[in-house]
Short mmCIF file of C-alpha atoms in Angstrom, two decimals:
data_model
loop_
_atom_site.label_atom_id
_atom_site.label_comp_id
_atom_site.label_asym_id
_atom_site.label_seq_id
_atom_site.Cartn_x
_atom_site.Cartn_y
_atom_site.Cartn_z
CA UNK A 152 0.00 0.00 0.00
CA UNK A 153 1.21 3.49 -0.85
CA UNK A 154 2.54 5.22 2.36
CA UNK A 155 0.46 8.35 1.70
CA UNK A 156 -2.64 6.15 1.44
CA UNK A 157 -1.82 4.62 4.83
CA UNK A 158 -1.69 8.08 6.39
CA UNK A 159 -4.92 9.16 4.72
CA UNK A 160 -6.72 6.11 6.05
CA UNK A 161 -5.21 6.30 9.54
CA UNK A 162 -3.69 2.84 9.25
CA UNK A 163 -0.31 4.08 10.47
CA UNK A 164 -1.82 5.05 13.83
CA UNK A 165 -2.83 2.84 16.70
CA UNK A 166 -6.46 2.48 15.66
CA UNK A 167 -7.95 -0.93 16.35
CA UNK A 168 -10.87 -0.89 13.91
CA UNK A 169 -11.49 0.65 10.51
CA UNK A 170 -14.96 1.50 9.20
CA UNK A 171 -15.74 1.09 5.52
CA UNK A 172 -18.82 2.85 4.23
CA UNK A 173 -20.07 3.05 0.64
CA UNK A 174 -20.74 6.57 -0.55
CA UNK A 175 -23.97 5.68 -2.36
CA UNK A 176 -26.25 7.10 0.34
CA UNK A 177 -27.70 3.67 1.25
CA UNK A 178 -26.27 3.70 4.78
CA UNK A 179 -26.69 5.99 7.76
CA UNK A 180 -23.26 6.97 9.14
CA UNK A 181 -24.79 7.63 12.57
CA UNK A 182 -25.41 3.88 12.86
CA UNK A 183 -21.69 3.35 13.42
CA UNK A 184 -22.61 3.15 17.13
CA UNK A 185 -24.18 -0.23 16.38
CA UNK A 186 -20.84 -1.44 15.04
CA UNK A 187 -18.94 -0.02 18.02
CA UNK A 188 -21.28 -1.89 20.37
CA UNK A 189 -20.66 -5.12 18.45
CA UNK A 190 -16.89 -4.57 18.62
CA UNK A 191 -17.00 -4.54 22.42
CA UNK A 192 -18.47 -8.07 22.33
CA UNK A 193 -15.98 -9.46 19.80
CA UNK A 194 -13.82 -12.20 21.31
CA UNK A 195 -12.25 -13.46 18.08
CA UNK A 196 -10.80 -11.91 14.94
CA UNK A 197 -13.98 -10.33 13.65
CA UNK A 198 -15.19 -8.73 10.44
CA UNK A 199 -18.44 -6.82 11.00
CA UNK A 200 -20.90 -6.26 8.16
CA UNK A 201 -24.23 -4.48 8.14
CA UNK A 202 -27.40 -6.49 7.70
CA UNK A 203 -30.34 -4.81 5.97
CA UNK A 204 -32.26 -8.06 5.56
CA UNK A 205 -34.24 -7.74 8.80
CA UNK A 206 -36.26 -4.85 7.36
CA UNK A 207 -36.91 -5.33 3.67
CA UNK A 208 -39.75 -2.82 3.28
CA UNK A 209 -37.57 -0.22 1.58
CA UNK A 210 -35.53 -2.62 -0.56
CA UNK A 211 -36.61 -3.08 -4.19
CA UNK A 212 -37.91 -6.60 -4.90
CA UNK A 213 -35.23 -7.52 -7.45
CA UNK A 214 -32.50 -6.41 -5.02
CA UNK A 215 -34.00 -8.64 -2.33
CA UNK A 216 -33.99 -11.67 -4.60
CA UNK A 217 -30.48 -11.09 -5.95
CA UNK A 218 -29.07 -10.25 -2.52
CA UNK A 219 -30.53 -13.38 -0.94
CA UNK A 220 -29.19 -15.59 -3.73
CA UNK A 221 -25.72 -14.04 -3.68
CA UNK A 222 -25.60 -14.12 0.11
CA UNK A 223 -26.46 -17.83 0.18
CA UNK A 224 -23.74 -18.65 -2.36
CA UNK A 225 -21.09 -16.53 -0.65
CA UNK A 226 -22.06 -17.89 2.78
CA UNK A 227 -21.48 -21.43 1.50
CA UNK A 228 -18.10 -20.50 0.07
CA UNK A 229 -17.08 -18.73 3.30
CA UNK A 230 -18.44 -21.47 5.56
CA UNK A 231 -20.34 -18.86 7.59
CA UNK A 232 -23.86 -17.47 7.58
CA UNK A 233 -23.72 -13.95 6.12
CA UNK A 234 -27.28 -12.64 5.55
CA UNK A 235 -26.33 -9.48 3.59
CA UNK A 236 -23.06 -9.96 1.74
CA UNK A 237 -23.60 -6.93 -0.49
CA UNK A 238 -23.92 -4.40 2.32
CA UNK A 239 -21.32 -1.65 2.01
CA UNK A 240 -21.29 -0.73 5.72
CA UNK A 241 -18.48 -2.69 7.37
CA UNK A 242 -15.97 -2.55 10.20
CA UNK A 243 -12.75 -4.56 10.20
CA UNK A 244 -9.72 -5.16 12.38
CA UNK A 245 -7.01 -2.72 11.29
CA UNK A 246 -4.61 -5.58 10.50
CA UNK A 247 -6.98 -6.85 7.83
CA UNK A 248 -7.76 -3.42 6.36
CA UNK A 249 -4.67 -2.94 4.11
CA UNK A 250 -5.35 -6.24 2.40
CA UNK A 251 -9.01 -5.42 1.88
CA UNK A 252 -8.27 -1.97 0.52
CA UNK A 253 -6.29 -3.58 -2.30
CA UNK A 254 -9.10 -5.98 -3.28
CA UNK A 255 -11.14 -6.41 -6.45
CA UNK A 256 -13.01 -3.98 -8.63
CA UNK A 257 -16.64 -2.90 -8.72
CA UNK A 258 -19.27 -5.12 -7.17
CA UNK A 259 -17.14 -8.24 -6.88
CA UNK A 260 -15.07 -6.36 -4.29
CA UNK A 261 -17.90 -6.76 -1.77
CA UNK A 262 -17.67 -10.51 -2.26
CA UNK A 263 -13.92 -10.96 -2.46
CA UNK A 264 -13.17 -9.24 0.85
CA UNK A 265 -15.54 -11.61 2.66
CA UNK A 266 -13.85 -14.64 1.13
CA UNK A 267 -10.39 -13.30 2.02
CA UNK A 268 -11.42 -12.54 5.61
CA UNK A 269 -13.04 -15.94 6.12
CA UNK A 270 -10.02 -17.77 4.71
CA UNK A 271 -7.78 -15.85 7.11
CA UNK A 272 -9.90 -17.14 10.00
CA UNK A 273 -12.02 -14.06 10.68
CA UNK A 274 -15.50 -14.55 12.07
CA UNK A 275 -17.97 -12.55 9.98
CA UNK A 276 -20.72 -11.12 12.15
CA UNK A 277 -23.78 -9.13 11.09
CA UNK A 278 -24.91 -5.84 12.60
CA UNK A 279 -28.57 -4.87 11.98
CA UNK A 280 -28.82 -1.55 10.14
CA UNK A 281 -31.51 0.51 8.45
CA UNK A 282 -32.45 -0.16 4.83
CA UNK A 283 -32.13 3.08 2.84
CA UNK A 284 -33.02 3.34 -0.85
CA UNK A 285 -33.75 6.48 -2.81
CA UNK A 286 -34.97 7.00 -6.36
CA UNK A 287 -31.42 7.13 -7.71
CA UNK A 288 -30.60 5.04 -10.76
CA UNK A 289 -28.62 1.92 -9.89
CA UNK A 290 -25.10 1.59 -11.26
CA UNK A 291 -25.54 -2.18 -11.35
CA UNK A 292 -25.39 -3.76 -14.81
CA UNK A 293 -27.29 -7.03 -14.24
CA UNK A 294 -25.75 -9.21 -16.96
CA UNK A 295 -22.19 -7.92 -16.72
CA UNK A 296 -22.13 -7.91 -12.91
CA UNK A 297 -23.74 -11.37 -12.73
CA UNK A 298 -21.02 -12.72 -15.02
CA UNK A 299 -18.32 -11.08 -12.89
CA UNK A 300 -19.84 -12.59 -9.76
CA UNK A 301 -20.04 -16.07 -11.30
CA UNK A 302 -16.46 -15.80 -12.57
CA UNK A 303 -15.20 -14.78 -9.13
CA UNK A 304 -17.11 -17.59 -7.43
CA UNK A 305 -15.75 -20.11 -9.95
CA UNK A 306 -12.16 -18.95 -9.37
CA UNK A 307 -12.44 -19.25 -5.60
CA UNK A 308 -14.22 -22.61 -5.73
CA UNK A 309 -11.49 -23.96 -7.99
CA UNK A 310 -8.71 -22.32 -5.96
CA UNK A 311 -7.58 -20.21 -8.92
CA UNK A 312 -8.01 -16.77 -7.37
CA UNK A 313 -5.30 -14.24 -8.16
CA UNK A 314 -5.49 -12.24 -4.95
CA UNK A 315 -2.22 -12.33 -3.04
CA UNK A 316 -2.77 -12.84 0.67
CA UNK A 317 -0.51 -10.55 2.70
CA UNK A 318 1.05 -11.73 5.93
CA UNK A 319 -0.11 -10.12 9.20
#
């Protein structure tokens, strides 16, 4: 990782946890308190991820279906139950953060970081958060992104992933 990037992210300081939050407006930053509460209960190397699946009223139907399918497939690959694998509100141990910040591109990034964390022995725990959707046009390209997802899943299932795992 570029040294100036480390400083910008605070990874050169003695922070214990790093929050990752998509900038698409689908998450409420003030809900970070929910993650901080979960951190105090963590007894193992933990990767926290938001879970919007407890309140689906605001989530478009197609997103619900796709998210549930993807979450079931990724959960199987990770060997852990992860109800909302596509949620962009996350909190990770600072030692894992540099590796995650150098992950994949576009929407497969959300998936790849979960696989990396689980293979490094991190417990992935869900934190209930609010579902927020506006009338903005989605940047998801269904066919292209589905193919990218399937390709990523195939690579990891066959052990042919190209991501280099950094040592702690």
